[in-house]
Amino acid sequence: MSQLTTVDAAFLNAETGTTQAHIAGLGIVDATACPGGRLTVPAVAELVRDRAHLAARPLRQRLVQVPFGLDHPYWEDDPDFDPVRHIFEIGLPAPGTDRQLADVVAMLHEQPLDRSRPLWEMFLIQGLAGGLTAVYVKVHHAAVDGVLAAETLAALLDLSPEPRELPADESEPARAPGTAEMVGAGLLRTALHPVRTAVSVARTAPYLDEIPGVAAIPGVGRMSSFVQGALRRPEVPRGPRMSAPPTPFNQPIGRRRAVACGELPLDAIKEIGRGLGGSVNDVVMALCATALRQWLDKRGDLPDRPLVAAVPVSLRRGAAARTKAGNQISMMATPLATDIPDPAERYLTVRRAMDTAKRRFTGSSGSWVQELSGLVPAPIAGAATRLALQAAPTMSLRPINLIISNVPGPQFPLYLCGARVLAYYPISVITDVTGGLNITVFSYDGKVNVGIVACRTLVPDPSEIVDHLVDALDELRDLSRE
């Protein structure tokens, strides 16, 4: 028996007519080694059927709602689970360009998942230039965080064209509690909610200045330091008071999406890190800062203060935490130094800001996302979340401008049904709170694959940002060699 956590439920509650809370990936595969030289729905369906038990929740479990919305839903194995119902095949018209593929993926990313069955879908997209195949797969964020999504992919992929031997499925089907038990548990949870709220507030108070938007309120930093001292907790480094400036992509988002993908050489990013100092993630953040600065400056919309980015952080620390159910994620906010014209100074400022953000996060619990998501009782959490999302664009105190995420991946080739995976581009979520632009990168087999999703009304062509990332890489590489 497994129930959604408050963070899991928040992703469900966040969905509206303009916001979908699934995360996705776009794989490019060479299917010439597959039977008949083609990746087919039956072959992939058989693979999922054989391996679903290795990643049960996202692949074969469905939601069970609690009567009257008294509590968060439960997960149970779908008795009618059939992978064929989740896997589809479509074809691109000739010539099968990258732009055609991006438009199709954007259209697929706009569509909500069917909540009556396991929350995932896969599309085999045939007809790419060069005889390649694209595989677009999306999973609801309520079912997986970034780590669990990667482990789900790992369950389906192999290290060679030959499939590996797998353990047999000996588990009993998971079932949700009966109606009476769910209602009783929901009533009890509601009755105890004031106590849990008080505990959450007490846990969050020392680290209020970590919360994007709240940190910009005058006096919050000093109050957090005072509470840390009163509770005799180690004081974490003070962060800057950040207020996200207005940009073209920080307006109410629409239903339509735009997608762009690109690649950067991992060796070049590591070379920059060695030459200028800093990690791969520091370099990625600096590249994004430069690309966004160029994109905004080109339109005459460059703010005179730095953009603020939210960086997702996994809370899965240690072997036991890696298998823990529910989303185990938090966020740290950092300024991007987009207001600094000199590239060397901009890089150094981004690196210092990231170092401060990481030291602050390490010195705190990092659990403010979980604590805040549980402040509202389950029966009204959905309405409260959607109301907050609708109000966000009108707030004078904007928490962040966008999300930038860097996910490390394997540095060796992987295979799907014998087809070699050449690239994998992550495609994430945008909301009115987080901004109409999301940049996620995934390192794989010597490359850093960039996936950008945006509101099509606000950012019609995010491929421009990919081009600016390439320019930014050349600029930093030249700088690192001086």
CSV table of N, CA, C and O in Angstrom, one decimal, residues 144-148 151 313-329:
chain,number,residue,atom,x,y,z
A,144,VAL,N,7.1,10.1,-10.3
A,144,VAL,CA,8.5,10.0,-10.2
A,144,VAL,C,9.1,11.4,-10.0
A,144,VAL,O,8.6,12.4,-10.5
A,145,ASP,N,10.3,11.4,-9.4
A,145,ASP,CA,11.2,12.6,-9.4
A,145,ASP,C,12.3,12.3,-10.4
A,145,ASP,O,12.2,11.2,-11.1
A,146,GLY,N,13.3,13.1,-10.5
A,146,GLY,CA,14.3,12.9,-11.5
A,146,GLY,C,15.1,11.6,-11.4
A,146,GLY,O,15.4,10.9,-12.3
A,147,VAL,N,15.4,11.3,-10.1
A,147,VAL,CA,16.2,10.0,-9.8
A,147,VAL,C,15.3,8.8,-10.2
A,147,VAL,O,15.8,7.9,-10.9
A,148,LEU,N,14.1,8.8,-9.8
A,148,LEU,CA,13.2,7.6,-10.1
A,148,LEU,C,13.0,7.5,-11.6
A,148,LEU,O,12.8,6.4,-12.2
A,151,GLU,N,15.9,5.9,-13.1
A,151,GLU,CA,15.9,4.4,-12.7
A,151,GLU,C,14.9,3.7,-13.6
A,151,GLU,O,15.1,2.5,-13.9
A,313,VAL,N,17.1,20.0,-6.7
A,313,VAL,CA,18.1,19.3,-6.0
A,313,VAL,C,17.4,18.0,-5.4
A,313,VAL,O,16.4,18.1,-4.8
A,314,SER,N,18.1,16.9,-5.6
A,314,SER,CA,17.5,15.6,-5.1
A,314,SER,C,17.9,15.5,-3.6
A,314,SER,O,19.0,15.8,-3.2
A,315,LEU,N,16.9,15.0,-2.8
A,315,LEU,CA,17.1,14.7,-1.4
A,315,LEU,C,17.4,13.3,-1.2
A,315,LEU,O,17.5,12.8,0.0
A,316,ARG,N,17.6,12.5,-2.2
A,316,ARG,CA,17.9,11.1,-2.1
A,316,ARG,C,19.4,10.9,-1.8
A,316,ARG,O,20.2,10.7,-2.7
A,317,ARG,N,19.7,10.9,-0.5
A,317,ARG,CA,21.1,10.7,-0.1
A,317,ARG,C,21.2,9.4,0.6
A,317,ARG,O,20.6,9.1,1.6
A,318,GLY,N,22.1,8.6,0.1
A,318,GLY,CA,22.3,7.3,0.7
A,318,GLY,C,21.5,6.2,0.0
A,318,GLY,O,20.6,6.5,-0.7
A,319,ALA,N,21.9,5.0,0.1
A,319,ALA,CA,21.3,3.8,-0.6
A,319,ALA,C,19.9,3.7,-0.3
A,319,ALA,O,19.0,3.4,-1.1
A,320,ALA,N,19.5,3.8,1.0
A,320,ALA,CA,18.1,3.6,1.4
A,320,ALA,C,17.2,4.7,0.8
A,320,ALA,O,16.1,4.4,0.4
A,321,ALA,N,17.7,5.9,0.7
A,321,ALA,CA,16.9,7.0,0.2
A,321,ALA,C,16.6,6.9,-1.3
A,321,ALA,O,15.6,7.4,-1.8
A,322,ARG,N,17.5,6.2,-2.0
A,322,ARG,CA,17.3,6.1,-3.4
A,322,ARG,C,16.0,5.3,-3.8
A,322,ARG,O,15.5,5.4,-4.9
A,323,THR,N,15.6,4.4,-2.9
A,323,THR,CA,14.4,3.6,-3.2
A,323,THR,C,13.2,4.1,-2.4
A,323,THR,O,12.1,3.5,-2.5
A,324,LYS,N,13.3,5.2,-1.7
A,324,LYS,CA,12.2,5.8,-1.0
A,324,LYS,C,11.1,6.3,-1.9
A,324,LYS,O,11.3,6.9,-2.9
A,325,ALA,N,9.8,6.0,-1.5
A,325,ALA,CA,8.7,6.3,-2.4
A,325,ALA,C,8.5,7.8,-2.3
A,325,ALA,O,8.8,8.5,-1.4
A,326,GLY,N,7.8,8.3,-3.4
A,326,GLY,CA,7.5,9.7,-3.4
A,326,GLY,C,8.6,10.6,-3.9
A,326,GLY,O,9.7,10.2,-3.9
A,327,ASN,N,8.2,11.8,-4.4
A,327,ASN,CA,9.2,12.8,-4.8
A,327,ASN,C,10.0,13.2,-3.6
A,327,ASN,O,9.5,13.7,-2.6
A,328,GLN,N,11.3,13.1,-3.8
A,328,GLN,CA,12.3,13.6,-2.8
A,328,GLN,C,13.2,14.7,-3.4
A,328,GLN,O,14.3,14.5,-3.8
A,329,ILE,N,12.6,15.8,-3.6
A,329,ILE,CA,13.2,16.9,-4.2
A,329,ILE,C,13.1,18.2,-3.5
A,329,ILE,O,12.2,18.4,-2.6
